[in-house]
């Protein structure tokens, strides 16, 4: 009887996880505003993953740094802080972006490999789960789960967490493509206006 109850509980948990993943996909499809999307999914993901703050760090190819793209705490956190950046070589995010492998740190006060992690300690963060944020087209950056509790990610289902991360990566990449298309549209409109001015204005001084 106890075994059956445990199995049912496990099935219910898995069902809830994949229902949340489905909801995440629907939210990504319906949101054009990336800020609104992250606020919505942060509150949903908190039901699955233990975190105080959720953060996305993206790689800046020109400067070779990891730059904060979005911070979200469902109720409180770093949502309103200014953009920050850390070097690839001495940061948790840079390591995960470069290696493309998840990294879990259960006790940040014992971690010595990443000098820039001091910024997290100063904010009261004690455990970290950092996941590569990538699509089939590019390595974008990382998704971070931060907790004040030591060992918060010891039992994390990494396979499921990476499924979630892949969905978020698609949303971020889509946002970039929309921005690029908008930039190209504005550039084309400007060139068209310049061309029309050249064609219609034959007076050199007025031109």
JSON list of C-alpha atoms in Angstrom, two decimals:
[
{"chain": "A", "resi": 1, "resn": "UNK", "atom": "CA", "xyz": [0.00, 0.00, 0.00]},
{"chain": "A", "resi": 2, "resn": "UNK", "atom": "CA", "xyz": [2.78, 2.43, 0.95]},
{"chain": "A", "resi": 3, "resn": "UNK", "atom": "CA", "xyz": [4.66, 1.56, -2.23]},
{"chain": "A", "resi": 4, "resn": "UNK", "atom": "CA", "xyz": [1.58, 2.30, -4.34]},
{"chain": "A", "resi": 5, "resn": "UNK", "atom": "CA", "xyz": [1.06, 5.62, -2.57]},
{"chain": "A", "resi": 6, "resn": "UNK", "atom": "CA", "xyz": [4.70, 6.59, -3.21]},
{"chain": "A", "resi": 7, "resn": "UNK", "atom": "CA", "xyz": [4.35, 5.68, -6.89]},
{"chain": "A", "resi": 8, "resn": "UNK", "atom": "CA", "xyz": [1.20, 7.77, -7.22]},
{"chain": "A", "resi": 9, "resn": "UNK", "atom": "CA", "xyz": [2.91, 10.68, -5.52]},
{"chain": "A", "resi": 10, "resn": "UNK", "atom": "CA", "xyz": [5.85, 10.40, -7.92]},
{"chain": "A", "resi": 11, "resn": "UNK", "atom": "CA", "xyz": [3.52, 10.29, -10.94]},
{"chain": "A", "resi": 12, "resn": "UNK", "atom": "CA", "xyz": [1.62, 13.33, -9.68]},
{"chain": "A", "resi": 13, "resn": "UNK", "atom": "CA", "xyz": [4.88, 15.23, -9.23]},
{"chain": "A", "resi": 14, "resn": "UNK", "atom": "CA", "xyz": [6.06, 14.40, -12.74]},
{"chain": "A", "resi": 15, "resn": "UNK", "atom": "CA", "xyz": [2.66, 15.34, -14.17]},
{"chain": "A", "resi": 16, "resn": "UNK", "atom": "CA", "xyz": [2.81, 18.70, -12.40]},
{"chain": "A", "resi": 17, "resn": "UNK", "atom": "CA", "xyz": [6.30, 19.34, -13.76]},
{"chain": "A", "resi": 18, "resn": "UNK", "atom": "CA", "xyz": [5.32, 18.73, -17.35]},
{"chain": "A", "resi": 19, "resn": "UNK", "atom": "CA", "xyz": [2.08, 20.68, -17.00]},
{"chain": "A", "resi": 20, "resn": "UNK", "atom": "CA", "xyz": [4.20, 23.61, -15.84]},
{"chain": "A", "resi": 21, "resn": "UNK", "atom": "CA", "xyz": [6.49, 23.11, -18.85]},
{"chain": "A", "resi": 22, "resn": "UNK", "atom": "CA", "xyz": [3.44, 23.23, -21.12]},
{"chain": "A", "resi": 23, "resn": "UNK", "atom": "CA", "xyz": [2.24, 26.41, -19.43]},
{"chain": "A", "resi": 24, "resn": "UNK", "atom": "CA", "xyz": [5.69, 27.89, -19.92]},
{"chain": "A", "resi": 25, "resn": "UNK", "atom": "CA", "xyz": [5.56, 27.14, -23.65]},
{"chain": "A", "resi": 26, "resn": "UNK", "atom": "CA", "xyz": [2.13, 28.79, -23.90]},
{"chain": "A", "resi": 27, "resn": "UNK", "atom": "CA", "xyz": [3.37, 31.85, -21.99]},
{"chain": "A", "resi": 28, "resn": "UNK", "atom": "CA", "xyz": [6.36, 32.20, -24.33]},
{"chain": "A", "resi": 29, "resn": "UNK", "atom": "CA", "xyz": [4.09, 31.96, -27.37]},
{"chain": "A", "resi": 30, "resn": "UNK", "atom": "CA", "xyz": [1.70, 34.63, -26.05]},
{"chain": "A", "resi": 31, "resn": "UNK", "atom": "CA", "xyz": [4.19, 37.21, -24.68]},
{"chain": "A", "resi": 32, "resn": "UNK", "atom": "CA", "xyz": [5.96, 39.80, -26.80]},
{"chain": "A", "resi": 33, "resn": "UNK", "atom": "CA", "xyz": [7.28, 41.70, -23.80]},
{"chain": "A", "resi": 34, "resn": "UNK", "atom": "CA", "xyz": [10.23, 39.83, -22.32]},
{"chain": "A", "resi": 35, "resn": "UNK", "atom": "CA", "xyz": [9.99, 41.60, -18.93]},
{"chain": "A", "resi": 36, "resn": "UNK", "atom": "CA", "xyz": [6.38, 40.56, -18.46]},
{"chain": "A", "resi": 37, "resn": "UNK", "atom": "CA", "xyz": [7.27, 37.02, -19.53]},
{"chain": "A", "resi": 38, "resn": "UNK", "atom": "CA", "xyz": [10.06, 36.67, -16.98]},
{"chain": "A", "resi": 39, "resn": "UNK", "atom": "CA", "xyz": [7.90, 38.00, -14.16]},
{"chain": "A", "resi": 40, "resn": "UNK", "atom": "CA", "xyz": [5.19, 35.47, -14.98]},
{"chain": "A", "resi": 41, "resn": "UNK", "atom": "CA", "xyz": [7.45, 32.46, -15.32]},
{"chain": "A", "resi": 42, "resn": "UNK", "atom": "CA", "xyz": [9.49, 33.33, -12.20]},
{"chain": "A", "resi": 43, "resn": "UNK", "atom": "CA", "xyz": [6.43, 32.94, -10.01]},
{"chain": "A", "resi": 44, "resn": "UNK", "atom": "CA", "xyz": [5.48, 29.68, -11.73]},
{"chain": "A", "resi": 45, "resn": "UNK", "atom": "CA", "xyz": [8.96, 28.19, -11.54]},
{"chain": "A", "resi": 46, "resn": "UNK", "atom": "CA", "xyz": [9.16, 28.93, -7.85]},
{"chain": "A", "resi": 47, "resn": "UNK", "atom": "CA", "xyz": [6.63, 26.15, -7.37]},
{"chain": "A", "resi": 48, "resn": "UNK", "atom": "CA", "xyz": [9.13, 23.70, -8.89]},
{"chain": "A", "resi": 49, "resn": "UNK", "atom": "CA", "xyz": [12.58, 25.01, -8.02]},
{"chain": "A", "resi": 50, "resn": "UNK", "atom": "CA", "xyz": [13.81, 26.52, -4.75]},
{"chain": "A", "resi": 51, "resn": "UNK", "atom": "CA", "xyz": [15.16, 30.01, -5.42]},
{"chain": "A", "resi": 52, "resn": "UNK", "atom": "CA", "xyz": [15.05, 33.50, -4.04]},
{"chain": "A", "resi": 53, "resn": "UNK", "atom": "CA", "xyz": [16.13, 35.07, -7.31]},
{"chain": "A", "resi": 54, "resn": "UNK", "atom": "CA", "xyz": [16.18, 34.05, -10.95]},
{"chain": "A", "resi": 55, "resn": "UNK", "atom": "CA", "xyz": [18.66, 35.70, -13.29]},
{"chain": "A", "resi": 56, "resn": "UNK", "atom": "CA", "xyz": [19.67, 35.58, -16.94]},
{"chain": "A", "resi": 57, "resn": "UNK", "atom": "CA", "xyz": [23.23, 36.51, -17.89]},
{"chain": "A", "resi": 58, "resn": "UNK", "atom": "CA", "xyz": [24.13, 36.87, -21.57]},
{"chain": "A", "resi": 59, "resn": "UNK", "atom": "CA", "xyz": [27.51, 36.74, -23.26]},
{"chain": "A", "resi": 60, "resn": "UNK", "atom": "CA", "xyz": [28.73, 39.97, -24.85]},
{"chain": "A", "resi": 61, "resn": "UNK", "atom": "CA", "xyz": [30.86, 38.79, -27.76]},
{"chain": "A", "resi": 62, "resn": "UNK", "atom": "CA", "xyz": [32.54, 42.13, -28.40]},
{"chain": "A", "resi": 63, "resn": "UNK", "atom": "CA", "xyz": [33.77, 42.61, -24.83]},
{"chain": "A", "resi": 64, "resn": "UNK", "atom": "CA", "xyz": [33.87, 38.91, -23.86]},
{"chain": "A", "resi": 65, "resn": "UNK", "atom": "CA", "xyz": [31.96, 39.44, -20.61]},
{"chain": "A", "resi": 66, "resn": "UNK", "atom": "CA", "xyz": [28.75, 38.07, -19.12]},
{"chain": "A", "resi": 67, "resn": "UNK", "atom": "CA", "xyz": [26.21, 40.84, -18.77]},
{"chain": "A", "resi": 68, "resn": "UNK", "atom": "CA", "xyz": [23.03, 40.76, -16.71]},
{"chain": "A", "resi": 69, "resn": "UNK", "atom": "CA", "xyz": [19.96, 40.68, -18.91]},
{"chain": "A", "resi": 70, "resn": "UNK", "atom": "CA", "xyz": [17.23, 40.12, -16.36]},
{"chain": "A", "resi": 71, "resn": "UNK", "atom": "CA", "xyz": [16.80, 39.63, -12.63]},
{"chain": "A", "resi": 72, "resn": "UNK", "atom": "CA", "xyz": [13.51, 38.52, -11.13]},
{"chain": "A", "resi": 73, "resn": "UNK", "atom": "CA", "xyz": [12.40, 37.63, -7.65]},
{"chain": "A", "resi": 74, "resn": "UNK", "atom": "CA", "xyz": [8.77, 36.58, -7.52]},
{"chain": "A", "resi": 75, "resn": "UNK", "atom": "CA", "xyz": [8.15, 38.84, -4.53]},
{"chain": "A", "resi": 76, "resn": "UNK", "atom": "CA", "xyz": [11.47, 40.50, -3.86]},
{"chain": "A", "resi": 77, "resn": "UNK", "atom": "CA", "xyz": [14.99, 40.31, -5.17]},
{"chain": "A", "resi": 78, "resn": "UNK", "atom": "CA", "xyz": [17.16, 42.11, -7.69]},
{"chain": "A", "resi": 79, "resn": "UNK", "atom": "CA", "xyz": [14.53, 42.99, -10.27]},
{"chain": "A", "resi": 80, "resn": "UNK", "atom": "CA", "xyz": [15.33, 46.71, -10.17]},
{"chain": "A", "resi": 81, "resn": "UNK", "atom": "CA", "xyz": [19.11, 46.72, -9.89]},
{"chain": "A", "resi": 82, "resn": "UNK", "atom": "CA", "xyz": [21.31, 48.27, -12.57]},
{"chain": "A", "resi": 83, "resn": "UNK", "atom": "CA", "xyz": [22.90, 46.11, -15.23]},
{"chain": "A", "resi": 84, "resn": "UNK", "atom": "CA", "xyz": [26.13, 44.44, -14.14]},
{"chain": "A", "resi": 85, "resn": "UNK", "atom": "CA", "xyz": [28.81, 42.45, -15.93]},
{"chain": "A", "resi": 86, "resn": "UNK", "atom": "CA", "xyz": [31.44, 39.91, -14.93]},
{"chain": "A", "resi": 87, "resn": "UNK", "atom": "CA", "xyz": [34.48, 38.53, -16.73]},
{"chain": "A", "resi": 88, "resn": "UNK", "atom": "CA", "xyz": [34.10, 35.16, -18.42]},
{"chain": "A", "resi": 89, "resn": "UNK", "atom": "CA", "xyz": [37.30, 33.79, -16.92]},
{"chain": "A", "resi": 90, "resn": "UNK", "atom": "CA", "xyz": [36.57, 34.41, -13.23]},
{"chain": "A", "resi": 91, "resn": "UNK", "atom": "CA", "xyz": [32.80, 33.93, -13.01]},
{"chain": "A", "resi": 92, "resn": "UNK", "atom": "CA", "xyz": [30.38, 31.07, -12.52]},
{"chain": "A", "resi": 93, "resn": "UNK", "atom": "CA", "xyz": [28.35, 32.26, -15.51]},
{"chain": "A", "resi": 94, "resn": "UNK", "atom": "CA", "xyz": [31.39, 32.47, -17.78]},
{"chain": "A", "resi": 95, "resn": "UNK", "atom": "CA", "xyz": [32.46, 28.95, -16.83]},
{"chain": "A", "resi": 96, "resn": "UNK", "atom": "CA", "xyz": [29.02, 27.47, -17.55]},
{"chain": "A", "resi": 97, "resn": "UNK", "atom": "CA", "xyz": [28.64, 29.42, -20.80]},
{"chain": "A", "resi": 98, "resn": "UNK", "atom": "CA", "xyz": [32.04, 28.24, -22.01]},
{"chain": "A", "resi": 99, "resn": "UNK", "atom": "CA", "xyz": [31.69, 24.58, -20.95]},
{"chain": "A", "resi": 100, "resn": "UNK", "atom": "CA", "xyz": [27.97, 24.26, -21.72]},
{"chain": "A", "resi": 101, "resn": "UNK", "atom": "CA", "xyz": [27.43, 22.11, -18.65]},
{"chain": "A", "resi": 102, "resn": "UNK", "atom": "CA", "xyz": [25.23, 22.88, -15.60]},
{"chain": "A", "resi": 103, "resn": "UNK", "atom": "CA", "xyz": [26.99, 23.77, -12.37]},
{"chain": "A", "resi": 104, "resn": "UNK", "atom": "CA", "xyz": [25.57, 23.41, -8.86]},
{"chain": "A", "resi": 105, "resn": "UNK", "atom": "CA", "xyz": [27.30, 25.01, -5.89]},
{"chain": "A", "resi": 106, "resn": "UNK", "atom": "CA", "xyz": [25.82, 23.91, -2.58]},
{"chain": "A", "resi": 107, "resn": "UNK", "atom": "CA", "xyz": [27.83, 26.24, -0.31]},
{"chain": "A", "resi": 108, "resn": "UNK", "atom": "CA", "xyz": [29.07, 29.43, -1.93]},
{"chain": "A", "resi": 109, "resn": "UNK", "atom": "CA", "xyz": [31.14, 30.44, 1.10]},
{"chain": "A", "resi": 110, "resn": "UNK", "atom": "CA", "xyz": [33.38, 27.41, 0.41]},
{"chain": "A", "resi": 111, "resn": "UNK", "atom": "CA", "xyz": [33.76, 28.11, -3.31]},
{"chain": "A", "resi": 112, "resn": "UNK", "atom": "CA", "xyz": [37.13, 29.63, -4.29]},
{"chain": "A", "resi": 113, "resn": "UNK", "atom": "CA", "xyz": [37.28, 29.16, -8.08]},
{"chain": "A", "resi": 114, "resn": "UNK", "atom": "CA", "xyz": [35.29, 32.25, -9.05]},
{"chain": "A", "resi": 115, "resn": "UNK", "atom": "CA", "xyz": [36.38, 35.65, -7.64]},
{"chain": "A", "resi": 116, "resn": "UNK", "atom": "CA", "xyz": [33.31, 37.48, -8.96]},
{"chain": "A", "resi": 117, "resn": "UNK", "atom": "CA", "xyz": [31.05, 35.23, -6.85]},
{"chain": "A", "resi": 118, "resn": "UNK", "atom": "CA", "xyz": [31.70, 37.64, -3.98]},
{"chain": "A", "resi": 119, "resn": "UNK", "atom": "CA", "xyz": [28.90, 39.81, -5.41]},
{"chain": "A", "resi": 120, "resn": "UNK", "atom": "CA", "xyz": [26.49, 36.95, -4.74]},
{"chain": "A", "resi": 121, "resn": "UNK", "atom": "CA", "xyz": [27.78, 36.37, -1.21]},
{"chain": "A", "resi": 122, "resn": "UNK", "atom": "CA", "xyz": [27.28, 40.06, -0.49]},
{"chain": "A", "resi": 123, "resn": "UNK", "atom": "CA", "xyz": [23.61, 39.60, -1.44]},
{"chain": "A", "resi": 124, "resn": "UNK", "atom": "CA", "xyz": [23.17, 36.69, 0.96]},
{"chain": "A", "resi": 125, "resn": "UNK", "atom": "CA", "xyz": [23.26, 33.96, -1.70]},
{"chain": "A", "resi": 126, "resn": "UNK", "atom": "CA", "xyz": [24.54, 30.63, -0.38]},
{"chain": "A", "resi": 127, "resn": "UNK", "atom": "CA", "xyz": [23.77, 28.10, -3.12]},
{"chain": "A", "resi": 128, "resn": "UNK", "atom": "CA", "xyz": [23.71, 28.39, -6.89]},
{"chain": "A", "resi": 129, "resn": "UNK", "atom": "CA", "xyz": [22.36, 26.45, -9.83]},
{"chain": "A", "resi": 130, "resn": "UNK", "atom": "CA", "xyz": [23.73, 27.80, -13.12]},
{"chain": "A", "resi": 131, "resn": "UNK", "atom": "CA", "xyz": [22.43, 26.34, -16.40]},
{"chain": "A", "resi": 132, "resn": "UNK", "atom": "CA", "xyz": [23.60, 27.00, -19.97]},
{"chain": "A", "resi": 133, "resn": "UNK", "atom": "CA", "xyz": [21.11, 29.08, -21.95]},
{"chain": "A", "resi": 134, "resn": "UNK", "atom": "CA", "xyz": [21.50, 27.93, -25.55]},
{"chain": "A", "resi": 135, "resn": "UNK", "atom": "CA", "xyz": [19.56, 27.15, -28.70]},
{"chain": "A", "resi": 136, "resn": "UNK", "atom": "CA", "xyz": [20.52, 25.13, -31.77]},
{"chain": "A", "resi": 137, "resn": "UNK", "atom": "CA", "xyz": [21.75, 28.41, -33.29]},
{"chain": "A", "resi": 138, "resn": "UNK", "atom": "CA", "xyz": [23.89, 29.96, -30.56]},
{"chain": "A", "resi": 139, "resn": "UNK", "atom": "CA", "xyz": [25.22, 29.94, -27.01]},
{"chain": "A", "resi": 140, "resn": "UNK", "atom": "CA", "xyz": [23.34, 32.86, -25.46]},
{"chain": "A", "resi": 141, "resn": "UNK", "atom": "CA", "xyz": [24.37, 32.84, -21.81]},
{"chain": "A", "resi": 142, "resn": "UNK", "atom": "CA", "xyz": [23.13, 31.29, -18.57]},
{"chain": "A", "resi": 143, "resn": "UNK", "atom": "CA", "xyz": [20.05, 30.91, -16.40]},
{"chain": "A", "resi": 144, "resn": "UNK", "atom": "CA", "xyz": [20.74, 31.20, -12.67]},
{"chain": "A", "resi": 145, "resn": "UNK", "atom": "CA", "xyz": [18.77, 30.02, -9.67]},
{"chain": "A", "resi": 146, "resn": "UNK", "atom": "CA", "xyz": [20.02, 31.57, -6.42]},
{"chain": "A", "resi": 147, "resn": "UNK", "atom": "CA", "xyz": [19.04, 30.57, -2.91]},
{"chain": "A", "resi": 148, "resn": "UNK", "atom": "CA", "xyz": [19.93, 31.69, 0.60]},
{"chain": "A", "resi": 149, "resn": "UNK", "atom": "CA", "xyz": [19.78, 28.06, 1.77]},
{"chain": "A", "resi": 150, "resn": "UNK", "atom": "CA", "xyz": [22.88, 25.87, 1.56]},
{"chain": "A", "resi": 151, "resn": "UNK", "atom": "CA", "xyz": [22.39, 22.71, -0.51]},
{"chain": "A", "resi": 152, "resn": "UNK", "atom": "CA", "xyz": [19.14, 23.99, -2.02]},
{"chain": "A", "resi": 153, "resn": "UNK", "atom": "CA", "xyz": [19.89, 22.22, -5.33]},
{"chain": "A", "resi": 154, "resn": "UNK", "atom": "CA", "xyz": [21.22, 18.91, -4.06]},
{"chain": "A", "resi": 155, "resn": "UNK", "atom": "CA", "xyz": [18.09, 17.07, -5.25]},
{"chain": "A", "resi": 156, "resn": "UNK", "atom": "CA", "xyz": [17.32, 19.21, -8.30]},
{"chain": "A", "resi": 157, "resn": "UNK", "atom": "CA", "xyz": [16.10, 17.32, -11.37]},
{"chain": "A", "resi": 158, "resn": "UNK", "atom": "CA", "xyz": [18.71, 18.68, -13.77]},
{"chain": "A", "resi": 159, "resn": "UNK", "atom": "CA", "xyz": [17.18, 17.03, -16.83]},
{"chain": "A", "resi": 160, "resn": "UNK", "atom": "CA", "xyz": [13.88, 18.80, -16.25]},
{"chain": "A", "resi": 161, "resn": "UNK", "atom": "CA", "xyz": [15.63, 22.07, -15.35]},
{"chain": "A", "resi": 162, "resn": "UNK", "atom": "CA", "xyz": [17.43, 21.96, -18.69]},
{"chain": "A", "resi": 163, "resn": "UNK", "atom": "CA", "xyz": [14.14, 21.43, -20.50]},
{"chain": "A", "resi": 164, "resn": "UNK", "atom": "CA", "xyz": [12.85, 24.59, -18.86]},
{"chain": "A", "resi": 165, "resn": "UNK", "atom": "CA", "xyz": [16.04, 26.44, -19.76]},
{"chain": "A", "resi": 166, "resn": "UNK", "atom": "CA", "xyz": [15.75, 25.44, -23.42]},
{"chain": "A", "resi": 167, "resn": "UNK", "atom": "CA", "xyz": [12.26, 26.99, -23.53]},
{"chain": "A", "resi": 168, "resn": "UNK", "atom": "CA", "xyz": [13.53, 30.24, -21.99]},
{"chain": "A", "resi": 169, "resn": "UNK", "atom": "CA", "xyz": [16.45, 30.30, -24.45]},
{"chain": "A", "resi": 170, "resn": "UNK", "atom": "CA", "xyz": [13.98, 30.24, -27.35]},
{"chain": "A", "resi": 171, "resn": "UNK", "atom": "CA", "xyz": [12.14, 33.22, -25.83]},
{"chain": "A", "resi": 172, "resn": "UNK", "atom": "CA", "xyz": [15.34, 35.23, -25.42]},
{"chain": "A", "resi": 173, "resn": "UNK", "atom": "CA", "xyz": [16.54, 34.41, -28.93]},
{"chain": "A", "resi": 174, "resn": "UNK", "atom": "CA", "xyz": [13.15, 35.38, -30.39]},
{"chain": "A", "resi": 175, "resn": "UNK", "atom": "CA", "xyz": [13.37, 38.72, -28.59]},
{"chain": "A", "resi": 176, "resn": "UNK", "atom": "CA", "xyz": [16.76, 39.37, -30.17]},
{"chain": "A", "resi": 177, "resn": "UNK", "atom": "CA", "xyz": [15.46, 38.54, -33.63]},
{"chain": "A", "resi": 178, "resn": "UNK", "atom": "CA", "xyz": [12.53, 40.92, -33.17]},
{"chain": "A", "resi": 179, "resn": "UNK", "atom": "CA", "xyz": [14.93, 43.68, -32.12]},
{"chain": "A", "resi": 180, "resn": "UNK", "atom": "CA", "xyz": [17.15, 43.04, -35.15]},
{"chain": "A", "resi": 181, "resn": "UNK", "atom": "CA", "xyz": [14.17, 43.08, -37.49]},
{"chain": "A", "resi": 182, "resn": "UNK", "atom": "CA", "xyz": [12.94, 46.34, -35.97]},
{"chain": "A", "resi": 183, "resn": "UNK", "atom": "CA", "xyz": [16.40, 47.88, -36.41]},
{"chain": "A", "resi": 184, "resn": "UNK", "atom": "CA", "xyz": [16.57, 46.78, -40.05]},
{"chain": "A", "resi": 185, "resn": "UNK", "atom": "CA", "xyz": [13.06, 48.12, -40.67]},
{"chain": "A", "resi": 186, "resn": "UNK", "atom": "CA", "xyz": [13.98, 51.53, -39.21]},
{"chain": "A", "resi": 187, "resn": "UNK", "atom": "CA", "xyz": [17.19, 51.60, -41.26]},
{"chain": "A", "resi": 188, "resn": "UNK", "atom": "CA", "xyz": [15.31, 50.77, -44.46]},
{"chain": "A", "resi": 189, "resn": "UNK", "atom": "CA", "xyz": [12.72, 53.47, -43.77]},
{"chain": "A", "resi": 190, "resn": "UNK", "atom": "CA", "xyz": [15.49, 56.03, -43.22]},
{"chain": "A", "resi": 191, "resn": "UNK", "atom": "CA", "xyz": [17.23, 55.06, -46.47]},
{"chain": "A", "resi": 192, "resn": "UNK", "atom": "CA", "xyz": [13.93, 55.32, -48.32]},
{"chain": "A", "resi": 193, "resn": "UNK", "atom": "CA", "xyz": [13.32, 58.82, -46.97]},
{"chain": "A", "resi": 194, "resn": "UNK", "atom": "CA", "xyz": [16.84, 59.90, -47.98]},
{"chain": "A", "resi": 195, "resn": "UNK", "atom": "CA", "xyz": [16.35, 58.44, -51.45]},
{"chain": "A", "resi": 196, "resn": "UNK", "atom": "CA", "xyz": [13.00, 60.21, -51.88]},
{"chain": "A", "resi": 197, "resn": "UNK", "atom": "CA", "xyz": [14.58, 63.48, -50.82]},
{"chain": "A", "resi": 198, "resn": "UNK", "atom": "CA", "xyz": [17.35, 63.07, -53.38]},
{"chain": "A", "resi": 199, "resn": "UNK", "atom": "CA", "xyz": [14.91, 62.26, -56.15]},
{"chain": "A", "resi": 200, "resn": "UNK", "atom": "CA", "xyz": [12.40, 65.04, -55.44]},
{"chain": "A", "resi": 201, "resn": "UNK", "atom": "CA", "xyz": [14.80, 67.86, -54.53]},
{"chain": "A", "resi": 202, "resn": "UNK", "atom": "CA", "xyz": [16.84, 69.02, -57.52]},
{"chain": "A", "resi": 203, "resn": "UNK", "atom": "CA", "xyz": [18.03, 72.23, -55.88]},
{"chain": "A", "resi": 204, "resn": "UNK", "atom": "CA", "xyz": [21.49, 71.51, -54.47]},
{"chain": "A", "resi": 205, "resn": "UNK", "atom": "CA", "xyz": [21.43, 74.29, -51.89]},
{"chain": "A", "resi": 206, "resn": "UNK", "atom": "CA", "xyz": [18.03, 73.18, -50.51]},
{"chain": "A", "resi": 207, "resn": "UNK", "atom": "CA", "xyz": [19.18, 69.54, -50.51]}
]
